[in-house]
PDB file of C-alpha atoms and ligand atoms in Angstrom:
ATOM      1  CA  MET U 676       0.919  12.205  23.356  1.00  0.00           C
ATOM      2  CA  LYS U 677       0.694  10.249  20.052  1.00  0.00           C
ATOM      3  CA  ARG U 678      -2.471   8.257  19.388  1.00  0.00           C
ATOM      4  CA  PRO U 679      -2.124   4.480  18.795  1.00  0.00           C
ATOM      5  CA  VAL U 680      -2.595   2.953  15.316  1.00  0.00           C
ATOM      6  CA  ARG U 681      -6.066   1.413  15.367  1.00  0.00           C
ATOM      7  CA  LYS U 682      -7.422   2.036  11.864  1.00  0.00           C
ATOM      8  CA  ALA U 683      -6.259   0.401   8.650  1.00  0.00           C
ATOM      9  CA  ILE U 684      -7.187   1.333   5.104  1.00  0.00           C
ATOM     10  CA  LEU U 685      -7.365  -1.511   2.579  1.00  0.00           C
ATOM     11  CA  PRO U 686      -7.674  -0.134  -0.960  1.00  0.00           C
ATOM     12  CA  VAL U 687      -9.300  -2.716  -3.225  1.00  0.00           C
ATOM     13  CA  ALA U 688     -10.694  -0.507  -5.972  1.00  0.00           C
ATOM     14  CA  GLY U 689      -7.944  -0.905  -8.583  1.00  0.00           C
ATOM     15  CA  LEU U 690      -8.856  -2.281 -11.983  1.00  0.00           C
ATOM     16  CA  GLY U 691      -6.527  -5.280 -11.757  1.00  0.00           C
ATOM     17  CA  THR U 692      -5.908  -5.230 -15.493  1.00  0.00           C
ATOM     18  CA  ARG U 693      -3.001  -7.673 -15.211  1.00  0.00           C
ATOM     19  CA  PHE U 694      -5.452 -10.382 -14.148  1.00  0.00           C
ATOM     20  CA  LEU U 695      -8.183  -9.899 -16.752  1.00  0.00           C
ATOM     21  CA  PRO U 696     -10.476 -11.667 -17.488  1.00  0.00           C
ATOM     22  CA  ALA U 697     -10.506 -12.956 -13.857  1.00  0.00           C
ATOM     23  CA  THR U 698     -10.953  -9.389 -12.585  1.00  0.00           C
ATOM     24  CA  LYS U 699     -13.695  -8.298 -14.972  1.00  0.00           C
ATOM     25  CA  ALA U 700     -16.422  -8.759 -12.365  1.00  0.00           C
ATOM     26  CA  GLN U 701     -14.470  -9.297  -9.128  1.00  0.00           C
ATOM     27  CA  PRO U 702     -11.661  -7.441  -7.380  1.00  0.00           C
ATOM     28  CA  LYS U 703      -8.238  -9.062  -7.808  1.00  0.00           C
ATOM     29  CA  GLU U 704      -7.978  -9.098  -4.000  1.00  0.00           C
ATOM     30  CA  MET U 705     -10.655 -11.840  -4.012  1.00  0.00           C
ATOM     31  CA  LEU U 706      -8.401 -14.172  -6.049  1.00  0.00           C
ATOM     32  CA  THR U 707      -7.402 -17.033  -3.790  1.00  0.00           C
ATOM     33  CA  ILE U 708      -4.127 -18.564  -2.729  1.00  0.00           C
ATOM     34  CA  ILE U 709      -5.408 -22.167  -2.506  1.00  0.00           C
ATOM     35  CA  ASP U 710      -8.594 -21.467  -0.512  1.00  0.00           C
ATOM     36  CA  LYS U 711      -8.146 -17.983   0.943  1.00  0.00           C
ATOM     37  CA  PRO U 712      -8.560 -14.640  -0.877  1.00  0.00           C
ATOM     38  CA  THR U 713      -5.468 -12.433  -0.720  1.00  0.00           C
ATOM     39  CA  ILE U 714      -7.501  -9.707   1.036  1.00  0.00           C
ATOM     40  CA  GLN U 715      -8.139 -12.105   3.934  1.00  0.00           C
ATOM     41  CA  PHE U 716      -4.393 -12.524   4.515  1.00  0.00           C
ATOM     42  CA  ALA U 717      -4.097  -8.722   4.813  1.00  0.00           C
ATOM     43  CA  VAL U 718      -7.130  -8.515   7.124  1.00  0.00           C
ATOM     44  CA  GLU U 719      -5.688 -11.232   9.397  1.00  0.00           C
ATOM     45  CA  GLU U 720      -2.330  -9.417   9.494  1.00  0.00           C
ATOM     46  CA  ALA U 721      -4.078  -6.163  10.453  1.00  0.00           C
ATOM     47  CA  ILE U 722      -6.135  -7.801  13.201  1.00  0.00           C
ATOM     48  CA  GLU U 723      -3.050  -9.546  14.636  1.00  0.00           C
ATOM     49  CA  ALA U 724      -1.372  -6.130  14.745  1.00  0.00           C
ATOM     50  CA  GLY U 725      -4.185  -4.738  16.918  1.00  0.00           C
ATOM     51  CA  ILE U 726      -6.258  -2.933  14.277  1.00  0.00           C
ATOM     52  CA  THR U 727      -9.876  -2.420  15.384  1.00  0.00           C
ATOM     53  CA  HIS U 728     -11.257  -0.557  12.331  1.00  0.00           C
ATOM     54  CA  LEU U 729     -10.858  -2.024   8.841  1.00  0.00           C
ATOM     55  CA  ILE U 730     -11.630   0.585   6.194  1.00  0.00           C
ATOM     56  CA  PHE U 731     -12.118  -0.926   2.742  1.00  0.00           C
ATOM     57  CA  ILE U 732     -11.984   1.284  -0.346  1.00  0.00           C
ATOM     58  CA  ILE U 733     -14.068  -0.602  -2.843  1.00  0.00           C
ATOM     59  CA  GLY U 734     -14.804  -0.087  -6.516  1.00  0.00           C
ATOM     60  CA  ARG U 735     -17.460  -1.084  -8.954  1.00  0.00           C
ATOM     61  CA  THR U 736     -17.042  -4.798  -8.244  1.00  0.00           C
ATOM     62  CA  LYS U 737     -17.837  -4.198  -4.590  1.00  0.00           C
ATOM     63  CA  ARG U 738     -20.170  -6.895  -3.396  1.00  0.00           C
ATOM     64  CA  SER U 739     -17.916  -9.877  -2.968  1.00  0.00           C
ATOM     65  CA  ILE U 740     -15.555  -8.118  -0.524  1.00  0.00           C
ATOM     66  CA  ALA U 741     -18.340  -6.889   1.756  1.00  0.00           C
ATOM     67  CA  ASP U 742     -20.061 -10.288   1.559  1.00  0.00           C
ATOM     68  CA  HIS U 743     -16.845 -12.127   2.360  1.00  0.00           C
ATOM     69  CA  PHE U 744     -16.376 -10.259   5.652  1.00  0.00           C
ATOM     70  CA  ASP U 745     -20.064 -10.315   6.613  1.00  0.00           C
ATOM     71  CA  SER U 746     -21.866 -13.186   8.350  1.00  0.00           C
ATOM     72  CA  ASN U 747     -23.777 -15.724   6.249  1.00  0.00           C
ATOM     73  CA  PRO U 748     -26.516 -17.237   8.469  1.00  0.00           C
ATOM     74  CA  GLU U 749     -27.788 -19.697   5.813  1.00  0.00           C
ATOM     75  CA  LEU U 750     -24.311 -21.121   5.210  1.00  0.00           C
ATOM     76  CA  ASP U 751     -23.679 -21.222   8.966  1.00  0.00           C
ATOM     77  CA  MET U 752     -26.870 -23.254   9.536  1.00  0.00           C
ATOM     78  CA  LEU U 753     -26.124 -25.599   6.670  1.00  0.00           C
ATOM     79  CA  LEU U 754     -22.567 -26.328   7.861  1.00  0.00           C
ATOM     80  CA  ARG U 755     -23.748 -26.957  11.430  1.00  0.00           C
ATOM     81  CA  SER U 756     -26.506 -29.298  10.221  1.00  0.00           C
ATOM     82  CA  LYS U 757     -23.745 -31.333   8.535  1.00  0.00           C
ATOM     83  CA  ASP U 758     -21.643 -31.411  11.726  1.00  0.00           C
ATOM     84  CA  LYS U 759     -19.110 -28.989  10.237  1.00  0.00           C
ATOM     85  CA  ASP U 760     -19.119 -26.746  13.306  1.00  0.00           C
ATOM     86  CA  ALA U 761     -15.359 -26.139  13.230  1.00  0.00           C
ATOM     87  CA  LEU U 762     -15.564 -24.754   9.683  1.00  0.00           C
ATOM     88  CA  ALA U 763     -18.618 -22.645  10.607  1.00  0.00           C
ATOM     89  CA  ASP U 764     -16.733 -21.228  13.628  1.00  0.00           C
ATOM     90  CA  GLN U 765     -13.724 -20.495  11.443  1.00  0.00           C
ATOM     91  CA  LEU U 766     -15.883 -18.538   8.969  1.00  0.00           C
ATOM     92  CA  ASN U 767     -17.531 -16.583  11.787  1.00  0.00           C
ATOM     93  CA  SER U 768     -14.224 -15.548  13.304  1.00  0.00           C
ATOM     94  CA  ILE U 769     -12.534 -14.077  10.185  1.00  0.00           C
ATOM     95  CA  VAL U 770     -13.409 -10.650  11.567  1.00  0.00           C
ATOM     96  CA  PRO U 771     -13.877 -10.719  15.363  1.00  0.00           C
ATOM     97  CA  LYS U 772     -17.006  -9.044  16.754  1.00  0.00           C
ATOM     98  CA  ASP U 773     -15.036  -6.155  18.278  1.00  0.00           C
ATOM     99  CA  VAL U 774     -13.487  -5.197  14.911  1.00  0.00           C
ATOM    100  CA  ALA U 775     -15.528  -2.827  12.734  1.00  0.00           C
ATOM    101  CA  CYS U 776     -15.628  -2.939   8.922  1.00  0.00           C
ATOM    102  CA  ILE U 777     -16.216   0.366   7.136  1.00  0.00           C
ATOM    103  CA  TYR U 778     -16.683   0.680   3.363  1.00  0.00           C
ATOM    104  CA  PHE U 779     -16.043   3.666   1.106  1.00  0.00           C
ATOM    105  CA  ARG U 780     -16.629   3.671  -2.589  1.00  0.00           C
ATOM    106  CA  GLN U 781     -13.991   5.032  -4.973  1.00  0.00           C
ATOM    107  CA  ALA U 782     -16.093   5.990  -7.967  1.00  0.00           C
ATOM    108  CA  GLU U 783     -13.169   6.060 -10.388  1.00  0.00           C
ATOM    109  CA  ALA U 784      -9.772   4.348 -10.139  1.00  0.00           C
ATOM    110  CA  LEU U 785      -7.745   7.575 -10.059  1.00  0.00           C
ATOM    111  CA  GLY U 786      -4.791   6.089  -8.198  1.00  0.00           C
ATOM    112  CA  LEU U 787      -3.733   4.747  -4.807  1.00  0.00           C
ATOM    113  CA  GLY U 788      -3.427   8.236  -3.313  1.00  0.00           C
ATOM    114  CA  HIS U 789      -6.980   9.018  -4.361  1.00  0.00           C
ATOM    115  CA  ALA U 790      -8.212   5.671  -2.954  1.00  0.00           C
ATOM    116  CA  VAL U 791      -6.607   6.357   0.441  1.00  0.00           C
ATOM    117  CA  ALA U 792      -8.081   9.885   0.485  1.00  0.00           C
ATOM    118  CA  CYS U 793     -11.589   8.369   0.183  1.00  0.00           C
ATOM    119  CA  ALA U 794     -11.253   7.390   3.887  1.00  0.00           C
ATOM    120  CA  ALA U 795     -10.547  10.982   4.978  1.00  0.00           C
ATOM    121  CA  PRO U 796     -13.982  11.388   6.667  1.00  0.00           C
ATOM    122  CA  VAL U 797     -13.030   8.819   9.346  1.00  0.00           C
ATOM    123  CA  ILE U 798      -9.390   9.824   9.952  1.00  0.00           C
ATOM    124  CA  ASP U 799      -8.597  12.718  12.302  1.00  0.00           C
ATOM    125  CA  GLU U 800      -5.751  15.123  11.523  1.00  0.00           C
ATOM    126  CA  ASP U 801      -3.745  13.841  14.538  1.00  0.00           C
ATOM    127  CA  GLU U 802      -4.606  10.179  14.047  1.00  0.00           C
ATOM    128  CA  PRO U 803      -2.065   7.746  12.562  1.00  0.00           C
ATOM    129  CA  PHE U 804      -3.435   4.996  10.345  1.00  0.00           C
ATOM    130  CA  ALA U 805      -2.127   1.956   8.487  1.00  0.00           C
ATOM    131  CA  VAL U 806      -2.471   1.114   4.788  1.00  0.00           C
ATOM    132  CA  LEU U 807      -2.224  -2.493   3.632  1.00  0.00           C
ATOM    133  CA  LEU U 808      -2.152  -3.513  -0.031  1.00  0.00           C
ATOM    134  CA  ALA U 809      -3.382  -7.082  -0.276  1.00  0.00           C
ATOM    135  CA  ASP U 810      -1.378  -7.484  -3.496  1.00  0.00           C
ATOM    136  CA  ASP U 811       1.718  -7.689  -1.354  1.00  0.00           C
ATOM    137  CA  LEU U 812       1.164 -10.866   0.587  1.00  0.00           C
ATOM    138  CA  MET U 813       3.494 -11.000   3.577  1.00  0.00           C
ATOM    139  CA  ARG U 814       4.728 -14.090   5.380  1.00  0.00           C
ATOM    140  CA  ALA U 815       6.563 -13.397   8.641  1.00  0.00           C
ATOM    141  CA  ASP U 816       6.882 -14.858  12.144  1.00  0.00           C
ATOM    142  CA  VAL U 817       5.757 -11.513  13.572  1.00  0.00           C
ATOM    143  CA  PRO U 818       3.181  -9.916  11.231  1.00  0.00           C
ATOM    144  CA  VAL U 819       4.884  -7.143   9.257  1.00  0.00           C
ATOM    145  CA  LEU U 820       2.314  -4.532  10.314  1.00  0.00           C
ATOM    146  CA  LYS U 821       2.888  -5.502  13.973  1.00  0.00           C
ATOM    147  CA  GLN U 822       6.662  -5.029  13.487  1.00  0.00           C
ATOM    148  CA  MET U 823       5.919  -1.581  12.096  1.00  0.00           C
ATOM    149  CA  ILE U 824       3.486  -0.568  14.844  1.00  0.00           C
ATOM    150  CA  ASP U 825       6.098  -1.550  17.450  1.00  0.00           C
ATOM    151  CA  ILE U 826       8.545   0.886  15.811  1.00  0.00           C
ATOM    152  CA  TYR U 827       5.870   3.583  15.441  1.00  0.00           C
ATOM    153  CA  ASP U 828       5.023   3.286  19.148  1.00  0.00           C
ATOM    154  CA  ASN U 829       8.610   4.364  19.875  1.00  0.00           C
ATOM    155  CA  THR U 830       9.090   7.021  17.218  1.00  0.00           C
ATOM    156  CA  GLY U 831       5.617   8.453  16.562  1.00  0.00           C
ATOM    157  CA  ARG U 832       6.698   9.018  12.934  1.00  0.00           C
ATOM    158  CA  SER U 833       5.175   7.777   9.684  1.00  0.00           C
ATOM    159  CA  LEU U 834       6.802   4.559   8.489  1.00  0.00           C
ATOM    160  CA  VAL U 835       6.919   2.740   5.141  1.00  0.00           C
ATOM    161  CA  ALA U 836       7.990  -0.871   4.597  1.00  0.00           C
ATOM    162  CA  VAL U 837      10.747  -1.326   2.016  1.00  0.00           C
ATOM    163  CA  GLU U 838      12.732  -4.122   0.455  1.00  0.00           C
ATOM    164  CA  PRO U 839      15.544  -4.178  -2.106  1.00  0.00           C
ATOM    165  CA  VAL U 840      14.500  -4.926  -5.696  1.00  0.00           C
ATOM    166  CA  ASP U 841      16.553  -5.644  -8.812  1.00  0.00           C
ATOM    167  CA  GLN U 842      17.770  -2.522 -10.606  1.00  0.00           C
ATOM    168  CA  ASP U 843      15.591  -3.299 -13.654  1.00  0.00           C
ATOM    169  CA  LYS U 844      12.474  -3.286 -11.415  1.00  0.00           C
ATOM    170  CA  VAL U 845      12.874   0.139  -9.795  1.00  0.00           C
ATOM    171  CA  GLU U 846      10.609   1.695 -12.448  1.00  0.00           C
ATOM    172  CA  SER U 847       7.651  -0.200 -10.974  1.00  0.00           C
ATOM    173  CA  TYR U 848       7.981   1.112  -7.406  1.00  0.00           C
ATOM    174  CA  GLY U 849       8.333   4.137  -5.157  1.00  0.00           C
ATOM    175  CA  ILE U 850      12.078   4.182  -4.415  1.00  0.00           C
ATOM    176  CA  VAL U 851      13.429   5.677  -1.185  1.00  0.00           C
ATOM    177  CA  ASP U 852      16.567   7.588  -0.365  1.00  0.00           C
ATOM    178  CA  ALA U 853      17.567   6.101   3.020  1.00  0.00           C
ATOM    179  CA  ASP U 854      20.376   4.095   4.627  1.00  0.00           C
ATOM    180  CA  LEU U 855      19.058   0.624   5.417  1.00  0.00           C
ATOM    181  CA  PRO U 856      22.030  -1.742   5.488  1.00  0.00           C
ATOM    182  CA  GLU U 857      20.240  -4.876   6.669  1.00  0.00           C
ATOM    183  CA  VAL U 858      16.934  -6.569   7.355  1.00  0.00           C
ATOM    184  CA  GLY U 859      15.508  -5.072  10.546  1.00  0.00           C
ATOM    185  CA  SER U 860      17.109  -1.631   9.955  1.00  0.00           C
ATOM    186  CA  TRP U 861      14.982   1.463   9.933  1.00  0.00           C
ATOM    187  CA  GLY U 862      15.901   5.084   9.515  1.00  0.00           C
ATOM    188  CA  ARG U 863      14.915   8.530   8.271  1.00  0.00           C
ATOM    189  CA  LEU U 864      13.883   8.881   4.691  1.00  0.00           C
ATOM    190  CA  ARG U 865      15.608  11.730   2.862  1.00  0.00           C
ATOM    191  CA  GLY U 866      13.297  11.485  -0.122  1.00  0.00           C
ATOM    192  CA  VAL U 867      11.217   9.200  -2.286  1.00  0.00           C
ATOM    193  CA  ILE U 868      10.589   9.026  -6.052  1.00  0.00           C
ATOM    194  CA  GLU U 869       7.691   7.188  -7.682  1.00  0.00           C
ATOM    195  CA  LYS U 870       8.683   4.915 -10.581  1.00  0.00           C
ATOM    196  CA  PRO U 871      12.123   6.459 -11.335  1.00  0.00           C
ATOM    197  CA  LYS U 872      14.276   5.548 -14.306  1.00  0.00           C
ATOM    198  CA  PRO U 873      17.085   3.296 -13.019  1.00  0.00           C
ATOM    199  CA  ALA U 874      19.597   6.118 -13.556  1.00  0.00           C
ATOM    200  CA  ASP U 875      17.545   8.489 -11.347  1.00  0.00           C
ATOM    201  CA  ALA U 876      16.780   5.989  -8.562  1.00  0.00           C
ATOM    202  CA  PRO U 877      18.291   7.087  -5.227  1.00  0.00           C
ATOM    203  CA  SER U 878      18.688   3.401  -4.175  1.00  0.00           C
ATOM    204  CA  ASN U 879      17.152   0.016  -4.944  1.00  0.00           C
ATOM    205  CA  GLN U 880      14.965   0.050  -1.796  1.00  0.00           C
ATOM    206  CA  ALA U 881      11.331  -0.096  -2.922  1.00  0.00           C
ATOM    207  CA  ILE U 882       8.245   0.778  -0.900  1.00  0.00           C
ATOM    208  CA  VAL U 883       6.008  -2.278  -0.623  1.00  0.00           C
ATOM    209  CA  GLY U 884       2.385  -2.419   0.468  1.00  0.00           C
ATOM    210  CA  ARG U 885       2.568  -1.568   4.183  1.00  0.00           C
ATOM    211  CA  TYR U 886       2.441   1.974   5.541  1.00  0.00           C
ATOM    212  CA  ILE U 887       1.782   3.813   8.785  1.00  0.00           C
ATOM    213  CA  LEU U 888       0.879   7.380   7.968  1.00  0.00           C
ATOM    214  CA  ASP U 889       0.297  10.611   9.807  1.00  0.00           C
ATOM    215  CA  GLY U 890      -3.378  11.719   9.659  1.00  0.00           C
ATOM    216  CA  SER U 891      -2.242  15.049   8.183  1.00  0.00           C
ATOM    217  CA  ILE U 892      -1.493  13.269   4.888  1.00  0.00           C
ATOM    218  CA  MET U 893      -5.237  13.354   4.151  1.00  0.00           C
ATOM    219  CA  ARG U 894      -5.003  17.149   3.778  1.00  0.00           C
ATOM    220  CA  LEU U 895      -2.018  16.768   1.441  1.00  0.00           C
ATOM    221  CA  LEU U 896      -3.832  14.135  -0.644  1.00  0.00           C
ATOM    222  CA  LYS U 897      -6.819  16.428  -1.098  1.00  0.00           C
ATOM    223  CA  ASP U 898      -4.660  18.820  -3.141  1.00  0.00           C
ATOM    224  CA  GLN U 899      -2.396  16.184  -4.697  1.00  0.00           C
ATOM    225  CA  LYS U 900      -2.092  16.506  -8.473  1.00  0.00           C
ATOM    226  CA  PRO U 901      -1.781  13.425 -10.701  1.00  0.00           C
ATOM    227  CA  GLY U 902       1.813  12.161 -10.920  1.00  0.00           C
ATOM    228  CA  ALA U 903       3.454   9.131 -12.582  1.00  0.00           C
ATOM    229  CA  GLY U 904       1.063   7.349 -14.974  1.00  0.00           C
ATOM    230  CA  GLY U 905      -1.475  10.191 -14.615  1.00  0.00           C
ATOM    231  CA  GLU U 906      -2.560   8.728 -11.221  1.00  0.00           C
ATOM    232  CA  ILE U 907      -2.840  10.468  -7.866  1.00  0.00           C
ATOM    233  CA  GLN U 908       0.134   8.844  -6.193  1.00  0.00           C
ATOM    234  CA  LEU U 909       0.373   8.131  -2.466  1.00  0.00           C
ATOM    235  CA  THR U 910       4.168   8.369  -2.783  1.00  0.00           C
ATOM    236  CA  ASP U 911       3.974  12.030  -3.872  1.00  0.00           C
ATOM    237  CA  ALA U 912       2.068  12.936  -0.696  1.00  0.00           C
ATOM    238  CA  ILE U 913       4.524  10.877   1.409  1.00  0.00           C
ATOM    239  CA  SER U 914       7.284  12.909  -0.135  1.00  0.00           C
ATOM    240  CA  LYS U 915       5.637  16.054   1.300  1.00  0.00           C
ATOM    241  CA  LEU U 916       5.462  14.389   4.739  1.00  0.00           C
ATOM    242  CA  VAL U 917       9.238  13.843   4.481  1.00  0.00           C
ATOM    243  CA  ALA U 918       9.669  17.587   4.267  1.00  0.00           C
ATOM    244  CA  GLY U 919       7.227  18.119   7.177  1.00  0.00           C
ATOM    245  CA  PRO U 920       6.947  15.845  10.221  1.00  0.00           C
ATOM    246  CA  GLY U 921       9.345  13.269   8.702  1.00  0.00           C
ATOM    247  CA  VAL U 922       9.004   9.644   7.601  1.00  0.00           C
ATOM    248  CA  ASP U 923      11.032   6.509   8.381  1.00  0.00           C
ATOM    249  CA  ALA U 924      11.639   3.504   6.141  1.00  0.00           C
ATOM    250  CA  TYR U 925      11.862  -0.029   7.538  1.00  0.00           C
ATOM    251  CA  ARG U 926      13.407  -3.179   6.068  1.00  0.00           C
ATOM    252  CA  PHE U 927      10.978  -5.685   7.518  1.00  0.00           C
ATOM    253  CA  HIS U 928      11.611  -9.247   8.638  1.00  0.00           C
ATOM    254  CA  GLY U 929       9.720 -11.704   6.454  1.00  0.00           C
ATOM    255  CA  ARG U 930       8.950 -12.566   2.891  1.00  0.00           C
ATOM    256  CA  ARG U 931       6.851 -10.640   0.375  1.00  0.00           C
ATOM    257  CA  TYR U 932       5.005 -12.211  -2.530  1.00  0.00           C
ATOM    258  CA  ASP U 933       3.995  -9.795  -5.288  1.00  0.00           C
ATOM    259  CA  CYS U 934       0.516 -11.187  -5.913  1.00  0.00           C
ATOM    260  CA  GLY U 935      -0.304  -8.218  -8.175  1.00  0.00           C
ATOM    261  CA  SER U 936       1.797  -9.890 -10.890  1.00  0.00           C
ATOM    262  CA  LYS U 937       1.046 -13.270 -12.394  1.00  0.00           C
ATOM    263  CA  LEU U 938       4.465 -14.744 -11.684  1.00  0.00           C
ATOM    264  CA  GLY U 939       4.384 -13.526  -8.059  1.00  0.00           C
ATOM    265  CA  PHE U 940       0.910 -15.002  -7.680  1.00  0.00           C
ATOM    266  CA  ILE U 941       2.095 -18.342  -9.068  1.00  0.00           C
ATOM    267  CA  GLU U 942       5.140 -18.289  -6.762  1.00  0.00           C
ATOM    268  CA  CYS U 943       2.962 -17.571  -3.725  1.00  0.00           C
ATOM    269  CA  THR U 944       0.531 -20.339  -4.656  1.00  0.00           C
ATOM    270  CA  MET U 945       3.360 -22.842  -5.135  1.00  0.00           C
ATOM    271  CA  ALA U 946       5.123 -21.883  -1.888  1.00  0.00           C
ATOM    272  CA  SER U 947       1.826 -22.054   0.038  1.00  0.00           C
ATOM    273  CA  ALA U 948       1.011 -25.441  -1.469  1.00  0.00           C
ATOM    274  CA  LEU U 949       4.450 -26.817  -0.545  1.00  0.00           C
ATOM    275  CA  GLU U 950       4.064 -25.541   3.038  1.00  0.00           C
ATOM    276  CA  HIS U 951       0.478 -26.794   3.368  1.00  0.00           C
ATOM    277  CA  PRO U 952       0.089 -29.257   6.274  1.00  0.00           C
ATOM    278  CA  GLU U 953      -2.213 -31.546   4.265  1.00  0.00           C
ATOM    279  CA  TYR U 954      -1.266 -30.880   0.637  1.00  0.00           C
ATOM    280  CA  GLY U 955       2.469 -30.106   0.996  1.00  0.00           C
ATOM    281  CA  GLN U 956       3.663 -33.676   0.452  1.00  0.00           C
ATOM    282  CA  PRO U 957       1.312 -34.533  -2.444  1.00  0.00           C
ATOM    283  CA  THR U 958       2.130 -31.169  -4.065  1.00  0.00           C
ATOM    284  CA  ARG U 959       5.848 -31.965  -3.931  1.00  0.00           C
ATOM    285  CA  ALA U 960       5.178 -35.345  -5.583  1.00  0.00           C
ATOM    286  CA  LEU U 961       3.020 -33.668  -8.244  1.00  0.00           C
ATOM    287  CA  MET U 962       5.677 -31.059  -8.993  1.00  0.00           C
ATOM    288  CA  GLN U 963       8.363 -33.706  -9.293  1.00  0.00           C
ATOM    289  CA  SER U 964       6.280 -35.747 -11.709  1.00  0.00           C
ATOM    290  CA  LEU U 965       5.417 -32.645 -13.765  1.00  0.00           C
ATOM    291  CA  LEU U 966       9.085 -31.666 -13.959  1.00  0.00           C
ATOM    292  CA  ALA U 967      10.081 -35.214 -14.892  1.00  0.00           C
ATOM    293  CA  ARG U 968       7.570 -35.096 -17.763  1.00  0.00           C
ATOM    294  CA  GLU U 969       9.233 -31.898 -19.034  1.00  0.00           C
ATOM    295  CA  MET U 970      12.597 -33.596 -19.441  1.00  0.00           C
TER     296      MET U 970
HETATM  297  P1  UTP M2110      -2.054  -1.418  -8.490  1.00  0.00           P
HETATM  298  O1  UTP M2110      -1.720  -0.340  -9.415  1.00  0.00           O
HETATM  299  O2  UTP M2110      -1.036  -2.459  -8.202  1.00  0.00           O
HETATM  300  O3  UTP M2110      -3.367  -2.213  -8.873  1.00  0.00           O
HETATM  301  O4  UTP M2110      -2.569  -0.761  -7.144  1.00  0.00           O
HETATM  302  P2  UTP M2110      -4.277  -2.190 -10.135  1.00  0.00           P
HETATM  303  O5  UTP M2110      -4.236  -0.896 -10.840  1.00  0.00           O
HETATM  304  O6  UTP M2110      -5.595  -2.687  -9.646  1.00  0.00           O
HETATM  305  O7  UTP M2110      -3.627  -3.382 -10.992  1.00  0.00           O
HETATM  306  P3  UTP M2110      -3.178  -3.477 -12.511  1.00  0.00           P
HETATM  307  O8  UTP M2110      -1.841  -2.804 -12.554  1.00  0.00           O
HETATM  308  O9  UTP M2110      -4.234  -2.818 -13.352  1.00  0.00           O
HETATM  309  O10 UTP M2110      -3.088  -4.955 -12.740  1.00  0.00           O
HETATM  310  C1  UTP M2110      -2.139  -1.131  -5.852  1.00  0.00           C
HETATM  311  C2  UTP M2110      -3.314  -1.228  -4.900  1.00  0.00           C
HETATM  312  O11 UTP M2110      -4.070  -0.027  -4.898  1.00  0.00           O
HETATM  313  C3  UTP M2110      -5.438  -0.270  -5.181  1.00  0.00           C
HETATM  314  C4  UTP M2110      -5.471  -1.607  -5.907  1.00  0.00           C
HETATM  315  O12 UTP M2110      -6.721  -2.252  -5.696  1.00  0.00           O
HETATM  316  C5  UTP M2110      -4.303  -2.338  -5.283  1.00  0.00           C
HETATM  317  O13 UTP M2110      -4.674  -2.966  -4.058  1.00  0.00           O
HETATM  318  N1  UTP M2110      -5.946   0.864  -5.993  1.00  0.00           N
HETATM  319  C6  UTP M2110      -5.214   1.326  -7.043  1.00  0.00           C
HETATM  320  C7  UTP M2110      -7.170   1.428  -5.679  1.00  0.00           C
HETATM  321  O14 UTP M2110      -7.851   1.000  -4.731  1.00  0.00           O
HETATM  322  N2  UTP M2110      -7.620   2.459  -6.445  1.00  0.00           N
HETATM  323  C8  UTP M2110      -6.911   2.955  -7.498  1.00  0.00           C
HETATM  324  O15 UTP M2110      -7.386   3.920  -8.145  1.00  0.00           O
HETATM  325  C9  UTP M2110      -5.677   2.363  -7.806  1.00  0.00           C
END
């Protein structure tokens, strides 16, 4: 009998060099889309998918993440004294009381695979777990992780979320060898290559930041040697799972914003502003007047 997916690892210990100087003293996952840090979108997605243990892998700039998901009694009192109870309640419910937050420190940014392996002490060999990268901000009617857990509940096999990328972008991703003709398809992965040259890429289907992984991957990660870019790559360990218990790839329903890149971050901010119930209309007017000025 397979165990349900209840734990999620959220690695937030990368250096975020593409966003310097903003990320000199804070993790890039604390950068906000309007008024919400990208890590909070990932946490909300995980909670909606039924996750009860959030495991953060934090780096040197650790405090703000732990503070953000902790209670703040002084702020709570102040807001209530100003009749802002709804806002105070909203802040208190970011992480419900029955969801636990666990923090591990990654002393050195040695790669995503190394970051995930930092959580090994709380993952059993036979326990599946999720990984969410807050950089990939997902918008979907059914949260992407929930879509994936529904598939996992039927198959009991590790699962990675993928989407097609332009041929000139394959060098930035883990690229899978799998037949996934349309959105909503999922199927067995024959192989995966981290950051291939376009000529070596088995397809244009790229792994994006949502995974459900077999607990046994922790053992594989322990012995994983550095791969592409000199980093300990999660993809290389996934490739070993392919040869063992097997892995599926899933073309999810929804939209991904690559908030790890500046242009993706700008796109996500603009789309969120346009969809905003209060600021959508004024944002549209602002954009039109800015574009008119360009002409
Ligand atoms: P990235 O490679 O996209 O993030 O890692 P980065 O290295 O922080 O960013 P740049 O390229 O320098 O701008 C993907 C995810 O893995 C985490 C990052 O925080 C990010 O969420 N990560 C990466 C770690 O936690 N530890 C690492 O050693 C590497």
